[in-house]
Amino acid sequence: MRIIRYALALLMLTIGICPLHAAQPRVNVALHGKRFTIGAGDNRLTVLYLRGTPYEMGYAHGKLCAKEVRYLAEQVAPMMMLGMGCSPSRVDAIWKLYAKHLRPDYLEELKGLADGSGVPLRDIERLSAIPDISQWSCSFFAADGKATEHGDLIQIRALDYTTDAGIQKYPALIVYAPDHGVPFVSVGWLGFAGVVTALNADTIAMSEIGDDWDKQTNNFDGRPLTYVMRDAVQFGTTLQEAIHQVRDYPRTLSILYCLSWGKTGQMAALQTSHDKCYVYNSTDLPFPTKPGMVYMSMGMHSDWNAKLGHVLLQDYGHITVLVAEQIMHQLKTGSLHAVVFKPATGDLWVANATAHQMAYDRPFLHFNLFEALSDPFFKQPMPSSTAQKTSQVPINAR
């Protein structure tokens, strides 16, 4: 009998169910996550509300969206890796470099996402690593004051990326109310915890473009763009604080960012690489612009950039939300998703691709972050959490 008990204990250790292993605390999913849809017909969009500790938010995300998490991590991610010619082992090695620089909170959230969905953590980590490796091409602009018809700040984010892998199947607006930092809405997909497009409750909006302007210094030993962006919107309460989150901590590749602050109408375009970060406003961009307007498209000095600049200069003084949508449609930029922000009021309009139609040709859906945060879901009393809490700061960087 002693031999049998020993053999059983050894087997339990081998398959990872040893009763001595510390279990994660139970998470009340209804308290930490809420899922619903907006829109109608073939123009419906999932909205996911999350609040609490990183683990609680990740767990609720995974539990409420298990099918979508599995699809993104186990079907879309492998197709993307195949398309990039990047092996899973190579992606794993890159993720290890990233993880040294990420806030422990983010790693806890991914653990919760894995536990809630039942998807292996390694698959979720691979999915999280892909955006930086693939370097999506895109367009952005921000315009304010004399540049817009009513003097209000307007910003776009046109995400141009292949739809061949099917990432567009489960688009979502994910509203985070974390226990550390600023509430924000991420325009992305169910199962994805990084940020590629976002607006926070302090009226900071953020867009991004891949580039290769300083590719000789490319180095994955830093924060991937999706978590550079998350740092900026979750911990940036002013434009300068958001810029600080981008500029002053480790980065990876050549990436361009647009940041604007609705409270003041200020904006900035950032040209970054692993080693360098240049911050521009509308008075010192190295290509034609006018006061109150910054822009970049498909790289900083591309033909596309000149095309976008030409259209913007023609529309200068007349830019509205509708004009911004029409610009993306006209230039055919924003294949995967196309977004217009009015940061000061918490408004955004988003169009998402389908299997047969690019986002820039699709109707836009309206969403307001401030209205979302006034939902009774976010007002519920939060009991003392039993979930593990972690540090706000990255392991090595801060």
CSV table of C-alpha atoms in Angstrom, one decimal:
chain,number,residue,atom,x,y,z
A,1,MET,CA,0.0,0.0,0.0
A,2,ARG,CA,2.9,2.4,0.8
A,3,ILE,CA,4.3,1.7,-2.7
A,4,ILE,CA,0.8,2.4,-4.3
A,5,ARG,CA,0.4,5.7,-2.3
A,6,TYR,CA,3.9,6.7,-3.4
A,7,ALA,CA,3.2,5.9,-7.0
A,8,LEU,CA,0.0,7.9,-6.9
A,9,ALA,CA,1.7,10.9,-5.3
A,10,LEU,CA,4.4,10.7,-8.0
A,11,LEU,CA,1.8,10.6,-10.7
A,12,MET,CA,-0.1,13.6,-9.3
A,13,LEU,CA,3.1,15.6,-9.2
A,14,THR,CA,3.9,14.6,-12.8
A,15,ILE,CA,0.5,15.7,-14.2
A,16,GLY,CA,0.4,18.8,-12.1
A,17,ILE,CA,-2.5,18.1,-9.7
A,18,CYS,CA,-0.6,17.7,-6.5
A,19,PRO,CA,-3.0,18.7,-3.6
A,20,LEU,CA,0.0,20.5,-2.0
A,21,HIS,CA,0.1,22.9,-4.9
A,22,ALA,CA,-1.3,26.3,-3.9
A,23,ALA,CA,-4.6,26.9,-5.7
A,24,GLN,CA,-5.6,30.2,-7.1
A,25,PRO,CA,-8.4,31.8,-5.2
A,26,ARG,CA,-11.9,31.6,-6.5
A,27,VAL,CA,-13.1,34.6,-8.6
A,28,ASN,CA,-16.6,35.8,-8.6
A,29,VAL,CA,-16.9,36.3,-12.4
A,30,ALA,CA,-20.1,38.3,-12.2
A,31,LEU,CA,-18.4,40.8,-9.9
A,32,HIS,CA,-15.4,41.3,-12.2
A,33,GLY,CA,-16.7,40.9,-15.7
A,34,LYS,CA,-19.7,41.7,-17.8
A,35,ARG,CA,-20.3,40.9,-21.5
A,36,PHE,CA,-22.9,42.3,-23.9
A,37,THR,CA,-23.2,43.5,-27.5
A,38,ILE,CA,-24.0,46.8,-29.2
A,39,GLY,CA,-25.1,47.4,-32.8
A,40,ALA,CA,-27.4,45.2,-34.9
A,41,GLY,CA,-27.4,42.7,-37.7
A,42,ASP,CA,-24.0,42.2,-39.2
A,43,ASN,CA,-22.7,45.2,-37.5
A,44,ARG,CA,-22.7,44.0,-33.9
A,45,LEU,CA,-19.8,44.4,-31.5
A,46,THR,CA,-19.0,42.7,-28.2
A,47,VAL,CA,-18.4,45.0,-25.2
A,48,LEU,CA,-16.5,43.5,-22.3
A,49,TYR,CA,-16.3,45.2,-18.9
A,50,LEU,CA,-13.5,44.2,-16.5
A,51,ARG,CA,-12.6,45.4,-13.0
A,52,GLY,CA,-10.5,44.3,-10.1
A,53,THR,CA,-7.0,42.9,-9.6
A,54,PRO,CA,-5.1,41.8,-12.7
A,55,TYR,CA,-5.8,38.1,-12.0
A,56,GLU,CA,-9.5,38.8,-11.4
A,57,MET,CA,-9.8,40.8,-14.7
A,58,GLY,CA,-7.9,38.1,-16.6
A,59,TYR,CA,-9.9,35.3,-15.1
A,60,ALA,CA,-13.3,37.0,-15.8
A,61,HIS,CA,-12.2,37.7,-19.4
A,62,GLY,CA,-11.2,34.1,-19.9
A,63,LYS,CA,-14.3,32.6,-18.3
A,64,LEU,CA,-16.7,34.9,-20.2
A,65,CYS,CA,-14.9,34.5,-23.5
A,66,ALA,CA,-13.4,31.0,-23.4
A,67,LYS,CA,-14.4,30.1,-26.9
A,68,GLU,CA,-13.0,33.3,-28.3
A,69,VAL,CA,-9.8,33.1,-26.3
A,70,ARG,CA,-9.2,29.5,-27.6
A,71,TYR,CA,-9.9,30.6,-31.2
A,72,LEU,CA,-7.5,33.5,-31.0
A,73,ALA,CA,-4.7,31.6,-29.2
A,74,GLU,CA,-5.0,28.2,-30.8
A,75,GLN,CA,-6.1,29.0,-34.4
A,76,VAL,CA,-5.2,32.6,-35.3
A,77,ALA,CA,-1.8,32.8,-33.5
A,78,PRO,CA,-0.4,29.7,-35.2
A,79,MET,CA,-1.6,31.0,-38.6
A,80,MET,CA,0.1,34.3,-37.9
A,81,MET,CA,3.4,32.6,-36.9
A,82,LEU,CA,3.3,30.5,-40.0
A,83,GLY,CA,2.7,33.6,-42.1
A,84,MET,CA,5.6,35.4,-40.5
A,85,GLY,CA,7.9,32.3,-40.8
A,86,CYS,CA,8.4,32.5,-37.1
A,87,SER,CA,8.5,29.2,-35.1
A,88,PRO,CA,6.7,28.7,-31.8
A,89,SER,CA,10.1,28.2,-30.1
A,90,ARG,CA,11.3,31.5,-31.5
A,91,VAL,CA,8.2,33.3,-30.3
A,92,ASP,CA,8.7,31.7,-26.9
A,93,ALA,CA,12.3,33.0,-26.7
A,94,ILE,CA,11.1,36.5,-27.7
A,95,TRP,CA,8.3,36.4,-25.0
A,96,LYS,CA,10.9,35.6,-22.3
A,97,LEU,CA,12.8,38.8,-23.3
A,98,TYR,CA,9.5,40.8,-23.1
A,99,ALA,CA,8.5,39.4,-19.8
A,100,LYS,CA,11.6,40.8,-18.0
A,101,HIS,CA,10.3,44.3,-18.7
A,102,LEU,CA,6.5,43.9,-18.2
A,103,ARG,CA,4.7,44.9,-15.0
A,104,PRO,CA,4.0,41.8,-12.9
A,105,ASP,CA,0.4,42.9,-13.0
A,106,TYR,CA,0.3,42.1,-16.7
A,107,LEU,CA,1.7,38.7,-16.2
A,108,GLU,CA,-0.8,38.0,-13.5
A,109,GLU,CA,-3.6,39.0,-15.9
A,110,LEU,CA,-2.4,36.6,-18.5
A,111,LYS,CA,-2.3,33.8,-15.9
A,112,GLY,CA,-5.9,34.7,-15.0
A,113,LEU,CA,-6.9,34.7,-18.7
A,114,ALA,CA,-5.4,31.2,-19.1
A,115,ASP,CA,-7.0,29.9,-15.9
A,116,GLY,CA,-10.4,31.3,-16.7
A,117,SER,CA,-10.4,30.1,-20.3
A,118,GLY,CA,-8.6,26.8,-19.9
A,119,VAL,CA,-6.2,27.7,-22.7
A,120,PRO,CA,-2.5,27.0,-21.9
A,121,LEU,CA,-0.6,30.0,-20.7
A,122,ARG,CA,2.1,29.4,-23.3
A,123,ASP,CA,-0.4,29.8,-26.1
A,124,ILE,CA,-1.7,33.0,-24.6
A,125,GLU,CA,1.9,34.3,-24.3
A,126,ARG,CA,2.6,33.5,-27.9
A,127,LEU,CA,-0.5,35.4,-29.0
A,128,SER,CA,0.6,38.3,-26.9
A,129,ALA,CA,4.1,38.3,-28.5
A,130,ILE,CA,3.0,38.4,-32.1
A,131,PRO,CA,2.0,42.1,-32.7
A,132,ASP,CA,5.5,43.4,-32.1
A,133,ILE,CA,7.1,40.7,-34.3
A,134,SER,CA,4.7,41.4,-37.1
A,135,GLN,CA,4.9,45.2,-36.9
A,136,TRP,CA,1.5,46.2,-38.3
A,137,SER,CA,1.3,49.1,-40.8
A,138,CYS,CA,-1.2,51.8,-40.1
A,139,SER,CA,-2.2,55.5,-40.2
A,140,PHE,CA,-3.0,58.1,-37.6
A,141,PHE,CA,-3.7,61.8,-37.2
A,142,ALA,CA,-4.7,64.1,-34.5
A,143,ALA,CA,-6.3,67.6,-35.2
A,144,ASP,CA,-7.5,70.3,-32.9
A,145,GLY,CA,-8.3,74.0,-32.8
A,146,LYS,CA,-8.2,75.7,-36.2
A,147,ALA,CA,-7.7,72.3,-37.9
A,148,THR,CA,-11.2,71.0,-37.0
A,149,GLU,CA,-14.6,72.5,-37.9
A,150,HIS,CA,-15.7,73.0,-34.3
A,151,GLY,CA,-12.3,73.4,-32.7
A,152,ASP,CA,-12.5,70.1,-30.9
A,153,LEU,CA,-9.8,67.4,-30.7
A,154,ILE,CA,-10.3,64.6,-33.1
A,155,GLN,CA,-7.9,61.6,-33.5
A,156,ILE,CA,-8.0,58.5,-35.8
A,157,ARG,CA,-6.4,55.1,-35.6
A,158,ALA,CA,-6.4,53.1,-38.9
A,159,LEU,CA,-5.1,49.6,-38.2
A,160,ASP,CA,-3.9,48.0,-41.5
A,161,TYR,CA,-3.2,44.4,-41.1
A,162,THR,CA,-4.0,41.2,-42.9
A,163,THR,CA,-7.4,39.6,-42.3
A,164,ASP,CA,-6.2,36.2,-43.7
A,165,ALA,CA,-5.6,34.7,-40.3
A,166,GLY,CA,-9.2,35.5,-39.2
A,167,ILE,CA,-8.3,37.8,-36.3
A,168,GLN,CA,-11.3,40.0,-37.2
A,169,LYS,CA,-13.8,37.3,-36.2
A,170,TYR,CA,-14.3,38.4,-32.6
A,171,PRO,CA,-13.7,42.2,-32.3
A,172,ALA,CA,-14.4,43.9,-29.0
A,173,LEU,CA,-14.3,47.0,-26.9
A,174,ILE,CA,-12.8,46.0,-23.6
A,175,VAL,CA,-13.3,48.5,-20.8
A,176,TYR,CA,-10.8,48.1,-17.9
A,177,ALA,CA,-11.3,49.5,-14.4
A,178,PRO,CA,-8.1,48.2,-12.8
A,179,ASP,CA,-7.2,48.4,-9.2
A,180,HIS,CA,-4.0,50.3,-10.2
A,181,GLY,CA,-4.2,53.0,-12.8
A,182,VAL,CA,-6.7,54.8,-15.0
A,183,PRO,CA,-9.8,53.2,-16.4
A,184,PHE,CA,-9.6,52.9,-20.2
A,185,VAL,CA,-11.2,51.2,-23.2
A,186,SER,CA,-9.1,49.1,-25.5
A,187,VAL,CA,-10.3,48.5,-29.1
A,188,GLY,CA,-9.2,45.0,-29.9
A,189,TRP,CA,-10.4,41.4,-29.8
A,190,LEU,CA,-11.7,39.0,-27.2
A,191,GLY,CA,-8.8,37.0,-25.8
A,192,PHE,CA,-6.3,39.8,-26.3
A,193,ALA,CA,-5.0,41.7,-23.3
A,194,GLY,CA,-2.5,44.0,-24.9
A,195,VAL,CA,-3.4,47.4,-26.4
A,196,VAL,CA,-3.2,48.5,-30.0
A,197,THR,CA,-5.8,51.3,-29.9
A,198,ALA,CA,-7.2,53.0,-26.7
A,199,LEU,CA,-8.7,55.9,-24.9
A,200,ASN,CA,-8.6,56.4,-21.1
A,201,ALA,CA,-10.8,58.2,-18.6
A,202,ASP,CA,-8.3,61.1,-18.3
A,203,THR,CA,-9.0,61.7,-22.1
A,204,ILE,CA,-5.6,60.3,-23.3
A,205,ALA,CA,-6.1,58.7,-26.8
A,206,MET,CA,-3.4,56.6,-28.4
A,207,SER,CA,-2.6,55.2,-31.9
A,208,GLU,CA,0.3,53.4,-33.4
A,209,ILE,CA,2.2,52.6,-36.7
A,210,GLY,CA,4.9,50.1,-37.5
A,211,ASP,CA,8.0,51.4,-39.2
A,212,ASP,CA,11.7,50.4,-39.9
A,213,TRP,CA,13.4,53.8,-39.7
A,214,ASP,CA,16.0,52.5,-37.1
A,215,LYS,CA,15.8,48.8,-37.8
A,216,GLN,CA,19.6,48.4,-37.3
A,217,THR,CA,18.9,48.8,-33.5
A,218,ASN,CA,15.9,46.4,-33.4
A,219,ASN,CA,16.1,44.4,-30.2
A,220,PHE,CA,13.3,42.4,-28.6
A,221,ASP,CA,14.8,42.9,-25.1
A,222,GLY,CA,12.2,45.5,-24.1
A,223,ARG,CA,8.5,46.2,-23.8
A,224,PRO,CA,6.5,45.2,-26.9
A,225,LEU,CA,4.4,47.9,-28.5
A,226,THR,CA,1.1,46.5,-27.0
A,227,TYR,CA,2.4,47.0,-23.5
A,228,VAL,CA,4.1,50.3,-24.2
A,229,MET,CA,0.6,51.4,-25.2
A,230,ARG,CA,-1.0,49.8,-22.2
A,231,ASP,CA,1.5,51.5,-19.9
A,232,ALA,CA,0.7,54.9,-21.5
A,233,VAL,CA,-3.1,54.6,-21.3
A,234,GLN,CA,-3.3,52.8,-17.9
A,235,PHE,CA,-0.8,55.1,-16.2
A,236,GLY,CA,-0.9,58.3,-18.1
A,237,THR,CA,-3.1,61.0,-16.6
A,238,THR,CA,-1.6,63.8,-18.6
A,239,LEU,CA,0.0,64.0,-22.1
A,240,GLN,CA,3.5,64.3,-20.5
A,241,GLU,CA,2.9,61.3,-18.2
A,242,ALA,CA,1.8,59.3,-21.2
A,243,ILE,CA,4.9,60.4,-23.2
A,244,HIS,CA,7.0,59.5,-20.2
A,245,GLN,CA,5.6,55.9,-20.2
A,246,VAL,CA,6.6,55.5,-23.8
A,247,ARG,CA,10.0,57.4,-23.8
A,248,ASP,CA,11.6,56.6,-20.6
A,249,TYR,CA,11.5,52.8,-20.3
A,250,PRO,CA,12.8,50.0,-22.5
A,251,ARG,CA,11.3,49.5,-26.0
A,252,THR,CA,11.9,47.0,-28.8
A,253,LEU,CA,11.5,48.0,-32.5
A,254,SER,CA,10.9,51.0,-34.6
A,255,ILE,CA,7.4,52.1,-33.8
A,256,LEU,CA,5.5,55.4,-34.3
A,257,TYR,CA,2.9,56.6,-31.8
A,258,CYS,CA,0.2,59.3,-31.6
A,259,LEU,CA,-0.9,60.6,-28.2
A,260,SER,CA,-3.5,63.3,-27.6
A,261,TRP,CA,-5.1,64.8,-24.4
A,262,GLY,CA,-8.7,65.9,-24.7
A,263,LYS,CA,-8.5,68.1,-21.6
A,264,THR,CA,-6.1,70.5,-23.3
A,265,GLY,CA,-6.2,69.7,-27.0
A,266,GLN,CA,-2.4,68.9,-26.9
A,267,MET,CA,-1.1,66.2,-29.1
A,268,ALA,CA,2.2,64.5,-30.0
A,269,ALA,CA,3.7,62.2,-32.6
A,270,LEU,CA,6.5,59.9,-31.3
A,271,GLN,CA,9.2,58.4,-33.5
A,272,THR,CA,10.6,55.6,-31.4
A,273,SER,CA,13.0,52.6,-31.7
A,274,HIS,CA,14.9,50.4,-29.3
A,275,ASP,CA,17.4,53.2,-28.6
A,276,LYS,CA,15.7,56.5,-29.6
A,277,CYS,CA,12.6,58.5,-29.0
A,278,TYR,CA,11.8,61.8,-30.8
A,279,VAL,CA,8.7,63.7,-29.8
A,280,TYR,CA,7.0,66.0,-32.3
A,281,ASN,CA,4.1,68.4,-32.2
A,282,SER,CA,2.5,70.3,-35.1
A,283,THR,CA,5.2,73.0,-35.1
A,284,ASP,CA,8.2,70.7,-35.7
A,285,LEU,CA,7.1,67.7,-37.7
A,286,PRO,CA,9.7,67.1,-40.4
A,287,PHE,CA,7.1,67.2,-43.2
A,288,PRO,CA,4.3,69.7,-44.2
A,289,THR,CA,1.6,70.3,-41.7
A,290,LYS,CA,-0.3,73.2,-40.1
A,291,PRO,CA,-0.9,74.4,-36.5
A,292,GLY,CA,-2.9,71.9,-34.5
A,293,MET,CA,-2.3,68.8,-36.6
A,294,VAL,CA,0.1,65.8,-36.5
A,295,TYR,CA,-0.1,62.7,-38.7
A,296,MET,CA,1.8,59.7,-40.0
A,297,SER,CA,0.9,56.9,-42.4
A,298,MET,CA,2.6,53.6,-43.3
A,299,GLY,CA,5.9,54.9,-41.9
A,300,MET,CA,7.2,58.3,-41.3
A,301,HIS,CA,8.5,59.2,-44.8
A,302,SER,CA,6.4,56.9,-47.0
A,303,ASP,CA,4.4,57.8,-50.1
A,304,TRP,CA,1.3,57.0,-48.0
A,305,ASN,CA,2.4,59.7,-45.5
A,306,ALA,CA,2.5,62.3,-48.2
A,307,LYS,CA,-1.0,61.1,-49.4
A,308,LEU,CA,-2.5,61.5,-46.0
A,309,GLY,CA,-0.8,64.9,-45.5
A,310,HIS,CA,-2.2,66.1,-48.8
A,311,VAL,CA,-5.8,65.1,-47.9
A,312,LEU,CA,-5.5,66.6,-44.4
A,313,LEU,CA,-4.2,69.9,-45.7
A,314,GLN,CA,-7.1,70.1,-48.1
A,315,ASP,CA,-9.5,69.4,-45.3
A,316,TYR,CA,-7.8,71.7,-42.8
A,317,GLY,CA,-10.4,73.7,-40.8
A,318,HIS,CA,-13.2,71.4,-41.8
A,319,ILE,CA,-12.3,68.1,-40.1
A,320,THR,CA,-15.1,66.5,-38.3
A,321,VAL,CA,-15.8,62.9,-37.1
A,322,LEU,CA,-17.6,62.2,-40.4
A,323,VAL,CA,-14.7,63.7,-42.5
A,324,ALA,CA,-12.2,61.6,-40.5
A,325,GLU,CA,-14.2,58.4,-41.3
A,326,GLN,CA,-14.4,59.5,-45.0
A,327,ILE,CA,-10.6,60.1,-45.1
A,328,MET,CA,-10.0,56.5,-44.0
A,329,HIS,CA,-12.5,55.2,-46.6
A,330,GLN,CA,-11.0,57.5,-49.3
A,331,LEU,CA,-7.4,56.4,-48.7
A,332,LYS,CA,-8.3,52.7,-48.0
A,333,THR,CA,-6.5,52.7,-44.6
A,334,GLY,CA,-7.8,50.9,-41.6
A,335,SER,CA,-8.3,47.4,-43.1
A,336,LEU,CA,-8.6,45.6,-39.7
A,337,HIS,CA,-10.2,48.3,-37.7
A,338,ALA,CA,-10.8,52.0,-38.1
A,339,VAL,CA,-11.4,54.3,-35.2
A,340,VAL,CA,-12.2,58.0,-34.6
A,341,PHE,CA,-11.8,59.5,-31.2
A,342,LYS,CA,-13.2,62.7,-29.6
A,343,PRO,CA,-11.1,62.3,-26.4
A,344,ALA,CA,-12.5,65.2,-24.5
A,345,THR,CA,-16.0,63.7,-24.5
A,346,GLY,CA,-15.1,60.1,-24.2
A,347,ASP,CA,-16.6,59.3,-27.6
A,348,LEU,CA,-15.2,56.9,-30.2
A,349,TRP,CA,-16.5,55.5,-33.4
A,350,VAL,CA,-15.2,52.1,-34.6
A,351,ALA,CA,-15.6,50.0,-37.7
A,352,ASN,CA,-14.3,46.4,-37.9
A,353,ALA,CA,-13.4,44.2,-40.8
A,354,THR,CA,-15.4,41.1,-41.6
A,355,ALA,CA,-14.4,38.1,-43.6
A,356,HIS,CA,-15.4,39.8,-46.9
A,357,GLN,CA,-15.1,43.6,-46.2
A,358,MET,CA,-12.4,45.9,-44.9
A,359,ALA,CA,-13.1,48.0,-41.9
A,360,TYR,CA,-12.7,51.3,-43.8
A,361,ASP,CA,-15.7,50.3,-46.0
A,362,ARG,CA,-17.9,49.3,-43.0
A,363,PRO,CA,-20.3,51.4,-41.0
A,364,PHE,CA,-19.0,52.8,-37.7
A,365,LEU,CA,-20.5,52.1,-34.3
A,366,HIS,CA,-20.5,54.8,-31.5
A,367,PHE,CA,-19.4,54.2,-28.0
A,368,ASN,CA,-18.8,56.5,-25.0
A,369,LEU,CA,-16.3,55.6,-22.3
A,370,PHE,CA,-17.7,57.9,-19.6
A,371,GLU,CA,-21.2,56.4,-20.1
A,372,ALA,CA,-19.7,52.9,-19.8
A,373,LEU,CA,-17.9,53.7,-16.6
A,374,SER,CA,-21.2,55.0,-15.1
A,375,ASP,CA,-22.7,51.5,-15.5
A,376,PRO,CA,-23.9,50.0,-12.2
A,377,PHE,CA,-21.5,47.2,-12.9
A,378,PHE,CA,-18.6,49.5,-12.0
A,379,LYS,CA,-20.4,51.0,-9.0
A,380,GLN,CA,-20.8,47.7,-7.1
A,381,PRO,CA,-19.0,47.5,-3.8
A,382,MET,CA,-15.8,45.5,-4.1
A,383,PRO,CA,-15.1,43.1,-1.2
A,384,SER,CA,-11.6,42.6,0.0
A,385,SER,CA,-10.1,40.6,-2.8
A,386,THR,CA,-8.8,37.1,-2.2
A,387,ALA,CA,-6.9,37.1,-5.5
A,388,GLN,CA,-3.2,37.5,-5.4
A,389,LYS,CA,-2.1,41.2,-5.8
A,390,THR,CA,1.1,42.1,-7.5
A,391,SER,CA,3.4,45.1,-7.8
A,392,GLN,CA,2.6,47.9,-10.1
A,393,VAL,CA,6.1,48.1,-11.4
A,394,PRO,CA,7.9,46.0,-14.0
A,395,ILE,CA,10.5,43.5,-12.7
A,396,ASN,CA,13.6,45.3,-14.2
A,397,ALA,CA,12.5,48.6,-15.7
A,398,ARG,CA,11.0,50.6,-12.9
